[in-house]
Amino acid sequence: MGEDRHSDNKKSGMAKQTAAIMTGKLIALIATFAMPLFLTRYLTKFEFGVYSQFYVLVNFCTIIFSLGIQANLYFFYPKANEKEKKSLIVHTVLFLMLFTLIAMILLNIPFLSKFLIGRGDLTNYTSFISFGILFLLPLIIIEPLYVAKADNVTSVFYPPAVVLLRLAFVIGFVFYWHSLNSVMLGIVFAGFTCFVFVMIYSLKGIDLRQIGKLINVKLAKSQLKYSWPFGLALVLNTLALQFDKIICITFLAPASFATYAIAFYGIPGVEQVYQSLSQVYLVKMSAKHHDNKPKEISEIYKSLVTKTYSFSIPAIILVSLYAKRIITLFFTSKYLDAVPLFRIYILTFLIFMLGAGLILRATDRTIYSLKAYFYSSLVTIPLTYFLIKHYGIWGGLVSAMLSIIIPKTVQLHYEMKLIESNIFTYFPWNKFLIIALISLISIVPFVAMEYFVEYGDIYAAFFGVLYLGIVSLVEIKFGLFVFDNISIEYIVKGLSTRFAFIGYLRNK
């Protein structure tokens, strides 16, 4: 009885943390779409293309040069004592600052600068790129930190606050200076503000005058030992996922790049929900690895991918159906040429949602992720260059999809061997099939309405919510929904209590 109660409490705690992270990311997502909604109407397609190149390059450098060092917090922080936790944070901050300095130096080497920035209009914004990296790269410490701390308040408020702050600075500067420079400047100033907050949050409770006493060389080596295979794998993964866009900066005109960028906006909410789940489940799988319970890791993984497919399959189907409406609504009809690219690209989410590499990270086998991306990159990087150079946008799309599928497949192969499984037993195939059938059968009437009845976007939004509601209810009945019944009951009870308390305060 006591064990059952303890298990229920753990599930409730996981549900609460997952819901907090998910809420923060979804609110951030809604706010994120306000930026292109504004910029695609304010900027010409050419200018939006240059802005997209700037944003892609800053994000690319931020991920590449971080070397994945922040991921060590997921693994070490939950089991560390108080002093070790402070040391882990101090080490990670120092590593990130060092990597930021290296990134800025390398970016100003003429050969690398020409390769990354090209020779087009983006060269006029080199200083903005440098400042963007300076302020944005160290920020990546905060997410693994608030996840490892189970800080649900920061999980909810930080992600949307960052997006809203960026939007406020950009819009404010645009209305004051009326130029593309003002957009770049707004992003840099927002990055600086976030940088100050993240440093205060990360180093809270740490006496900087005594920072020398927190330097633990042995622990720092352990962090690097854990992170370097994952970091190099992350570099290769980022090269695989972003190399097409870096090459497109050279071979595509800004207007064409704008179309290409829109095609990769993905599915609203899906990636954010996946990240929320995977972060929580990664910590849980790491704990099972520390307790030497490999079979339980497999069960946790199956639970995770069932949940990720429970929302990703219906989302892919729904977004594909309403792709033209979504592109027109958010980015205007100027970008309708991105629709076929967008529809094909979102199919890669079926691979992405399998969480390849999570078990390798949880079991400290990140060296295998490195091998997967290294072997894959030998094929995908030269292939990407060839396809984009000769086939333009469509070559870029094909190379981008192959760069996702190939390394993920290799990672899954390694994970199957690690837990002594095979393709037939590794995945919960029966649950995947049920989710797919529920999603496909439920969409039929909405497809008929879309092609045979004329209606506006407001009705389309209502139908989309209705479809997701129908699928969710059926999945709950079959025990396949993203939250299990215990978690749903806990969340509903928590919301009811809060609303009752608010009502009590108002009446009083």
Short mmCIF file of N, CA and C in Angstrom, two decimals, residues 27-171:
data_model
loop_
_atom_site.label_atom_id
_atom_site.label_comp_id
_atom_site.label_asym_id
_atom_site.label_seq_id
_atom_site.Cartn_x
_atom_site.Cartn_y
_atom_site.Cartn_z
N ILE A 27 3.33 28.13 -24.25
CA ILE A 27 3.09 29.58 -24.21
C ILE A 27 4.18 30.30 -25.02
N ALA A 28 5.42 29.82 -24.88
CA ALA A 28 6.52 30.39 -25.65
C ALA A 28 6.29 30.21 -27.14
N LEU A 29 5.74 29.04 -27.50
CA LEU A 29 5.47 28.77 -28.91
C LEU A 29 4.47 29.77 -29.49
N ILE A 30 3.39 30.00 -28.74
CA ILE A 30 2.38 30.96 -29.19
C ILE A 30 2.99 32.33 -29.38
N ALA A 31 3.83 32.72 -28.41
CA ALA A 31 4.50 34.02 -28.51
C ALA A 31 5.50 34.04 -29.66
N THR A 32 6.16 32.90 -29.91
CA THR A 32 7.15 32.81 -30.98
C THR A 32 6.54 33.14 -32.34
N PHE A 33 5.32 32.68 -32.56
CA PHE A 33 4.69 32.89 -33.85
C PHE A 33 4.31 34.36 -34.07
N ALA A 34 4.32 35.14 -33.00
CA ALA A 34 4.05 36.57 -33.16
C ALA A 34 5.18 37.26 -33.92
N MET A 35 6.41 36.74 -33.77
CA MET A 35 7.56 37.36 -34.44
C MET A 35 7.45 37.27 -35.96
N PRO A 36 7.34 36.06 -36.54
CA PRO A 36 7.19 36.00 -38.00
C PRO A 36 5.89 36.63 -38.48
N LEU A 37 4.85 36.57 -37.65
CA LEU A 37 3.59 37.21 -37.99
C LEU A 37 3.79 38.70 -38.23
N PHE A 38 4.64 39.30 -37.40
CA PHE A 38 4.97 40.72 -37.54
C PHE A 38 5.98 40.96 -38.66
N LEU A 39 7.07 40.19 -38.67
CA LEU A 39 8.16 40.45 -39.60
C LEU A 39 7.81 40.16 -41.05
N THR A 40 7.02 39.11 -41.31
CA THR A 40 6.66 38.80 -42.70
C THR A 40 5.75 39.87 -43.29
N ARG A 41 5.13 40.65 -42.44
CA ARG A 41 4.27 41.74 -42.91
C ARG A 41 5.04 43.07 -42.96
N TYR A 42 6.01 43.22 -42.06
CA TYR A 42 6.78 44.46 -42.03
C TYR A 42 7.94 44.44 -43.04
N LEU A 43 8.63 43.29 -43.14
CA LEU A 43 9.79 43.18 -44.03
C LEU A 43 9.39 42.66 -45.40
N THR A 44 10.17 43.01 -46.40
CA THR A 44 9.99 42.39 -47.72
C THR A 44 10.47 40.95 -47.63
N LYS A 45 10.13 40.15 -48.65
CA LYS A 45 10.57 38.76 -48.64
C LYS A 45 12.10 38.68 -48.65
N PHE A 46 12.74 39.59 -49.36
CA PHE A 46 14.21 39.66 -49.40
C PHE A 46 14.76 39.93 -48.00
N GLU A 47 14.20 40.93 -47.31
CA GLU A 47 14.68 41.28 -45.97
C GLU A 47 14.42 40.16 -44.97
N PHE A 48 13.27 39.53 -45.09
CA PHE A 48 12.96 38.41 -44.18
C PHE A 48 13.92 37.25 -44.43
N GLY A 49 14.35 37.10 -45.69
CA GLY A 49 15.35 36.08 -46.00
C GLY A 49 16.67 36.36 -45.31
N VAL A 50 17.12 37.62 -45.32
CA VAL A 50 18.37 38.00 -44.65
C VAL A 50 18.23 37.79 -43.14
N TYR A 51 17.09 38.20 -42.58
CA TYR A 51 16.83 37.98 -41.16
C TYR A 51 16.88 36.49 -40.82
N SER A 52 16.27 35.66 -41.66
CA SER A 52 16.26 34.21 -41.44
C SER A 52 17.67 33.65 -41.47
N GLN A 53 18.50 34.15 -42.40
CA GLN A 53 19.90 33.72 -42.46
C GLN A 53 20.64 34.08 -41.18
N PHE A 54 20.42 35.30 -40.69
CA PHE A 54 21.03 35.75 -39.44
C PHE A 54 20.63 34.85 -38.28
N TYR A 55 19.35 34.57 -38.16
CA TYR A 55 18.83 33.79 -37.03
C TYR A 55 19.33 32.35 -37.09
N VAL A 56 19.33 31.78 -38.30
CA VAL A 56 19.83 30.41 -38.47
C VAL A 56 21.29 30.32 -38.07
N LEU A 57 22.10 31.30 -38.50
CA LEU A 57 23.53 31.27 -38.23
C LEU A 57 23.83 31.43 -36.74
N VAL A 58 23.13 32.34 -36.07
CA VAL A 58 23.35 32.54 -34.63
C VAL A 58 22.98 31.27 -33.87
N ASN A 59 21.84 30.67 -34.18
CA ASN A 59 21.43 29.44 -33.51
C ASN A 59 22.40 28.30 -33.79
N PHE A 60 22.85 28.22 -35.04
CA PHE A 60 23.82 27.20 -35.44
C PHE A 60 25.09 27.31 -34.61
N CYS A 61 25.65 28.50 -34.51
CA CYS A 61 26.89 28.72 -33.76
C CYS A 61 26.68 28.49 -32.26
N THR A 62 25.51 28.88 -31.77
CA THR A 62 25.21 28.68 -30.34
C THR A 62 25.23 27.21 -29.97
N ILE A 63 24.62 26.38 -30.80
CA ILE A 63 24.57 24.95 -30.52
C ILE A 63 25.93 24.30 -30.75
N ILE A 64 26.56 24.63 -31.89
CA ILE A 64 27.84 24.03 -32.24
C ILE A 64 28.90 24.29 -31.18
N PHE A 65 29.03 25.55 -30.78
CA PHE A 65 30.13 25.92 -29.90
C PHE A 65 29.83 25.69 -28.41
N SER A 66 28.60 25.35 -28.08
CA SER A 66 28.32 24.96 -26.68
C SER A 66 28.90 23.59 -26.38
N LEU A 67 29.09 22.78 -27.45
CA LEU A 67 29.62 21.42 -27.33
C LEU A 67 28.79 20.55 -26.38
N GLY A 68 27.53 20.92 -26.17
CA GLY A 68 26.63 20.11 -25.35
C GLY A 68 27.03 20.01 -23.89
N ILE A 69 27.89 20.92 -23.41
CA ILE A 69 28.40 20.83 -22.04
C ILE A 69 27.27 20.93 -21.01
N GLN A 70 26.20 21.67 -21.35
CA GLN A 70 25.10 21.85 -20.39
C GLN A 70 24.37 20.55 -20.08
N ALA A 71 24.47 19.56 -20.97
CA ALA A 71 23.75 18.29 -20.77
C ALA A 71 24.25 17.52 -19.56
N ASN A 72 25.45 17.83 -19.09
CA ASN A 72 25.98 17.10 -17.93
C ASN A 72 25.11 17.30 -16.69
N LEU A 73 24.39 18.41 -16.63
CA LEU A 73 23.55 18.69 -15.46
C LEU A 73 22.41 17.69 -15.32
N TYR A 74 21.86 17.22 -16.45
CA TYR A 74 20.82 16.21 -16.38
C TYR A 74 21.32 14.95 -15.67
N PHE A 75 22.57 14.61 -15.92
CA PHE A 75 23.13 13.35 -15.43
C PHE A 75 23.67 13.47 -14.01
N PHE A 76 24.42 14.54 -13.71
CA PHE A 76 25.12 14.65 -12.43
C PHE A 76 24.31 15.36 -11.35
N TYR A 77 23.55 16.38 -11.71
CA TYR A 77 22.93 17.26 -10.71
C TYR A 77 21.96 16.54 -9.77
N PRO A 78 21.04 15.67 -10.28
CA PRO A 78 20.05 15.08 -9.37
C PRO A 78 20.65 14.26 -8.23
N LYS A 79 21.83 13.66 -8.44
CA LYS A 79 22.42 12.79 -7.42
C LYS A 79 23.52 13.48 -6.60
N ALA A 80 23.82 14.75 -6.91
CA ALA A 80 24.92 15.45 -6.25
C ALA A 80 24.50 16.02 -4.90
N ASN A 81 25.48 16.22 -3.99
CA ASN A 81 25.19 16.92 -2.75
C ASN A 81 25.24 18.42 -3.00
N GLU A 82 24.97 19.23 -1.96
CA GLU A 82 24.82 20.67 -2.15
C GLU A 82 26.09 21.34 -2.68
N LYS A 83 27.23 20.97 -2.14
CA LYS A 83 28.48 21.57 -2.59
C LYS A 83 28.79 21.15 -4.02
N GLU A 84 28.56 19.89 -4.33
CA GLU A 84 28.80 19.40 -5.68
C GLU A 84 27.88 20.08 -6.69
N LYS A 85 26.65 20.36 -6.28
CA LYS A 85 25.72 21.05 -7.18
C LYS A 85 26.25 22.44 -7.55
N LYS A 86 26.76 23.14 -6.56
CA LYS A 86 27.34 24.47 -6.81
C LYS A 86 28.54 24.36 -7.75
N SER A 87 29.36 23.35 -7.50
CA SER A 87 30.53 23.14 -8.36
C SER A 87 30.12 22.81 -9.79
N LEU A 88 29.10 21.98 -9.94
CA LEU A 88 28.61 21.62 -11.27
C LEU A 88 28.17 22.86 -12.05
N ILE A 89 27.46 23.75 -11.36
CA ILE A 89 26.97 24.97 -12.00
C ILE A 89 28.13 25.90 -12.37
N VAL A 90 29.04 26.10 -11.43
CA VAL A 90 30.19 26.99 -11.68
C VAL A 90 31.02 26.47 -12.86
N HIS A 91 31.30 25.17 -12.86
CA HIS A 91 32.07 24.59 -13.96
C HIS A 91 31.37 24.81 -15.30
N THR A 92 30.06 24.55 -15.32
CA THR A 92 29.31 24.66 -16.57
C THR A 92 29.29 26.09 -17.08
N VAL A 93 29.10 27.05 -16.18
CA VAL A 93 29.12 28.47 -16.58
C VAL A 93 30.49 28.85 -17.15
N LEU A 94 31.55 28.44 -16.47
CA LEU A 94 32.90 28.76 -16.94
C LEU A 94 33.21 28.12 -18.29
N PHE A 95 32.78 26.87 -18.46
CA PHE A 95 32.98 26.20 -19.75
C PHE A 95 32.25 26.96 -20.86
N LEU A 96 31.01 27.36 -20.58
CA LEU A 96 30.22 28.05 -21.60
C LEU A 96 30.83 29.41 -21.96
N MET A 97 31.33 30.12 -20.97
CA MET A 97 31.97 31.41 -21.25
C MET A 97 33.23 31.22 -22.09
N LEU A 98 33.99 30.17 -21.78
CA LEU A 98 35.20 29.87 -22.56
C LEU A 98 34.83 29.52 -24.01
N PHE A 99 33.80 28.70 -24.17
CA PHE A 99 33.38 28.30 -25.52
C PHE A 99 32.84 29.49 -26.30
N THR A 100 32.19 30.41 -25.60
CA THR A 100 31.68 31.63 -26.26
C THR A 100 32.84 32.46 -26.81
N LEU A 101 33.88 32.61 -26.01
CA LEU A 101 35.06 33.36 -26.45
C LEU A 101 35.70 32.70 -27.68
N ILE A 102 35.82 31.39 -27.64
CA ILE A 102 36.40 30.65 -28.77
C ILE A 102 35.55 30.85 -30.03
N ALA A 103 34.22 30.80 -29.85
CA ALA A 103 33.31 30.96 -30.99
C ALA A 103 33.49 32.31 -31.66
N MET A 104 33.60 33.36 -30.85
CA MET A 104 33.73 34.70 -31.40
C MET A 104 35.07 34.89 -32.11
N ILE A 105 36.12 34.26 -31.59
CA ILE A 105 37.43 34.34 -32.25
C ILE A 105 37.40 33.62 -33.60
N LEU A 106 36.85 32.41 -33.59
CA LEU A 106 36.80 31.61 -34.83
C LEU A 106 35.92 32.27 -35.89
N LEU A 107 34.84 32.91 -35.45
CA LEU A 107 33.92 33.53 -36.39
C LEU A 107 34.58 34.69 -37.14
N ASN A 108 35.61 35.26 -36.56
CA ASN A 108 36.28 36.40 -37.19
C ASN A 108 37.52 36.00 -37.98
N ILE A 109 37.76 34.70 -38.10
CA ILE A 109 38.80 34.21 -39.01
C ILE A 109 38.25 34.26 -40.43
N PRO A 110 38.90 34.95 -41.36
CA PRO A 110 38.34 35.18 -42.70
C PRO A 110 37.82 33.92 -43.39
N PHE A 111 38.58 32.82 -43.35
CA PHE A 111 38.15 31.61 -44.05
C PHE A 111 36.83 31.08 -43.50
N LEU A 112 36.76 30.95 -42.15
CA LEU A 112 35.53 30.45 -41.53
C LEU A 112 34.38 31.44 -41.70
N SER A 113 34.70 32.71 -41.63
CA SER A 113 33.67 33.74 -41.79
C SER A 113 33.02 33.66 -43.16
N LYS A 114 33.84 33.47 -44.21
CA LYS A 114 33.30 33.37 -45.57
C LYS A 114 32.46 32.11 -45.74
N PHE A 115 32.93 31.01 -45.10
CA PHE A 115 32.18 29.75 -45.21
C PHE A 115 30.82 29.84 -44.54
N LEU A 116 30.77 30.43 -43.33
CA LEU A 116 29.52 30.48 -42.57
C LEU A 116 28.60 31.61 -43.02
N ILE A 117 29.16 32.78 -43.23
CA ILE A 117 28.35 33.96 -43.53
C ILE A 117 28.14 34.15 -45.04
N GLY A 118 29.05 33.56 -45.84
CA GLY A 118 28.94 33.72 -47.28
C GLY A 118 29.45 35.08 -47.73
N ARG A 119 29.03 35.48 -48.92
CA ARG A 119 29.48 36.75 -49.48
C ARG A 119 28.31 37.65 -49.87
N GLY A 120 27.14 37.30 -49.38
CA GLY A 120 25.95 38.06 -49.74
C GLY A 120 25.66 39.18 -48.75
N ASP A 121 24.39 39.54 -48.66
CA ASP A 121 23.97 40.66 -47.82
C ASP A 121 24.17 40.42 -46.33
N LEU A 122 24.27 39.14 -45.94
CA LEU A 122 24.45 38.84 -44.52
C LEU A 122 25.77 39.37 -43.97
N THR A 123 26.75 39.59 -44.84
CA THR A 123 28.05 40.10 -44.40
C THR A 123 27.93 41.49 -43.76
N ASN A 124 26.85 42.20 -44.05
CA ASN A 124 26.65 43.53 -43.47
C ASN A 124 26.26 43.47 -42.00
N TYR A 125 26.00 42.25 -41.50
CA TYR A 125 25.49 42.11 -40.13
C TYR A 125 26.41 41.23 -39.28
N THR A 126 27.70 41.19 -39.63
CA THR A 126 28.66 40.34 -38.91
C THR A 126 28.76 40.71 -37.43
N SER A 127 28.77 42.01 -37.12
CA SER A 127 28.88 42.43 -35.71
C SER A 127 27.67 41.99 -34.91
N PHE A 128 26.48 42.03 -35.51
CA PHE A 128 25.27 41.57 -34.82
C PHE A 128 25.34 40.07 -34.54
N ILE A 129 25.90 39.33 -35.49
CA ILE A 129 26.06 37.89 -35.30
C ILE A 129 26.98 37.60 -34.11
N SER A 130 28.09 38.33 -34.02
CA SER A 130 29.04 38.14 -32.91
C SER A 130 28.39 38.45 -31.56
N PHE A 131 27.66 39.55 -31.47
CA PHE A 131 27.00 39.91 -30.21
C PHE A 131 25.87 38.92 -29.89
N GLY A 132 25.20 38.43 -30.91
CA GLY A 132 24.15 37.43 -30.69
C GLY A 132 24.71 36.18 -30.04
N ILE A 133 25.84 35.71 -30.54
CA ILE A 133 26.49 34.53 -29.96
C ILE A 133 26.96 34.82 -28.54
N LEU A 134 27.53 36.00 -28.33
CA LEU A 134 28.05 36.38 -27.01
C LEU A 134 26.99 36.29 -25.92
N PHE A 135 25.79 36.74 -26.23
CA PHE A 135 24.74 36.79 -25.21
C PHE A 135 23.82 35.57 -25.21
N LEU A 136 23.73 34.85 -26.32
CA LEU A 136 22.79 33.74 -26.39
C LEU A 136 23.40 32.40 -26.04
N LEU A 137 24.69 32.20 -26.33
CA LEU A 137 25.29 30.90 -26.06
C LEU A 137 25.25 30.51 -24.58
N PRO A 138 25.63 31.41 -23.64
CA PRO A 138 25.60 31.01 -22.23
C PRO A 138 24.19 30.73 -21.68
N LEU A 139 23.15 31.18 -22.39
CA LEU A 139 21.79 30.99 -21.90
C LEU A 139 21.37 29.54 -21.83
N ILE A 140 22.05 28.68 -22.58
CA ILE A 140 21.58 27.29 -22.68
C ILE A 140 21.75 26.51 -21.38
N ILE A 141 22.42 27.10 -20.39
CA ILE A 141 22.56 26.41 -19.11
C ILE A 141 21.24 26.35 -18.36
N ILE A 142 20.34 27.30 -18.60
CA ILE A 142 19.19 27.45 -17.70
C ILE A 142 18.18 26.31 -17.83
N GLU A 143 17.98 25.80 -19.05
CA GLU A 143 16.95 24.76 -19.21
C GLU A 143 17.31 23.47 -18.48
N PRO A 144 18.50 22.89 -18.69
CA PRO A 144 18.82 21.69 -17.91
C PRO A 144 18.88 21.96 -16.41
N LEU A 145 19.18 23.21 -16.04
CA LEU A 145 19.26 23.54 -14.62
C LEU A 145 17.88 23.56 -13.98
N TYR A 146 16.91 24.22 -14.60
CA TYR A 146 15.58 24.24 -13.95
C TYR A 146 14.86 22.90 -14.08
N VAL A 147 15.24 22.09 -15.08
CA VAL A 147 14.67 20.74 -15.16
C VAL A 147 15.26 19.86 -14.06
N ALA A 148 16.59 19.90 -13.91
CA ALA A 148 17.25 19.09 -12.88
C ALA A 148 16.82 19.51 -11.47
N LYS A 149 16.55 20.80 -11.29
CA LYS A 149 16.09 21.30 -9.99
C LYS A 149 14.60 21.04 -9.76
N ALA A 150 13.90 20.63 -10.82
CA ALA A 150 12.44 20.49 -10.77
C ALA A 150 11.80 21.81 -10.36
N ASP A 151 12.32 22.91 -10.91
CA ASP A 151 11.82 24.26 -10.64
C ASP A 151 10.66 24.55 -11.61
N ASN A 152 9.45 24.22 -11.18
CA ASN A 152 8.30 24.32 -12.06
C ASN A 152 7.90 25.75 -12.38
N VAL A 153 8.16 26.66 -11.45
CA VAL A 153 7.81 28.08 -11.69
C VAL A 153 8.64 28.65 -12.84
N THR A 154 9.94 28.43 -12.79
CA THR A 154 10.81 28.91 -13.87
C THR A 154 10.50 28.17 -15.17
N SER A 155 10.16 26.89 -15.08
CA SER A 155 9.81 26.11 -16.26
C SER A 155 8.64 26.72 -17.01
N VAL A 156 7.69 27.27 -16.25
CA VAL A 156 6.50 27.87 -16.86
C VAL A 156 6.78 29.26 -17.41
N PHE A 157 7.50 30.07 -16.63
CA PHE A 157 7.58 31.49 -16.97
C PHE A 157 8.80 31.89 -17.81
N TYR A 158 9.91 31.17 -17.68
CA TYR A 158 11.11 31.61 -18.40
C TYR A 158 10.97 31.52 -19.93
N PRO A 159 10.57 30.37 -20.51
CA PRO A 159 10.53 30.28 -21.98
C PRO A 159 9.66 31.35 -22.64
N PRO A 160 8.40 31.57 -22.18
CA PRO A 160 7.63 32.63 -22.83
C PRO A 160 8.16 34.03 -22.55
N ALA A 161 8.77 34.24 -21.36
CA ALA A 161 9.32 35.56 -21.05
C ALA A 161 10.43 35.93 -22.02
N VAL A 162 11.28 34.96 -22.37
CA VAL A 162 12.37 35.20 -23.32
C VAL A 162 11.81 35.64 -24.67
N VAL A 163 10.81 34.91 -25.14
CA VAL A 163 10.23 35.20 -26.45
C VAL A 163 9.54 36.56 -26.46
N LEU A 164 8.77 36.83 -25.42
CA LEU A 164 8.05 38.10 -25.34
C LEU A 164 9.00 39.29 -25.22
N LEU A 165 10.09 39.08 -24.48
CA LEU A 165 11.09 40.14 -24.34
C LEU A 165 11.73 40.44 -25.69
N ARG A 166 12.06 39.37 -26.43
CA ARG A 166 12.65 39.55 -27.76
C ARG A 166 11.69 40.27 -28.69
N LEU A 167 10.43 39.88 -28.63
CA LEU A 167 9.41 40.50 -29.48
C LEU A 167 9.25 41.98 -29.13
N ALA A 168 9.26 42.29 -27.84
CA ALA A 168 9.08 43.68 -27.39
C ALA A 168 10.24 44.56 -27.86
N PHE A 169 11.46 44.06 -27.71
CA PHE A 169 12.63 44.82 -28.16
C PHE A 169 12.62 45.03 -29.67
N VAL A 170 12.30 43.97 -30.41
CA VAL A 170 12.30 44.07 -31.88
C VAL A 170 11.26 45.06 -32.36
N ILE A 171 10.03 44.92 -31.87
CA ILE A 171 8.95 45.83 -32.30
C ILE A 171 9.27 47.27 -31.88
#
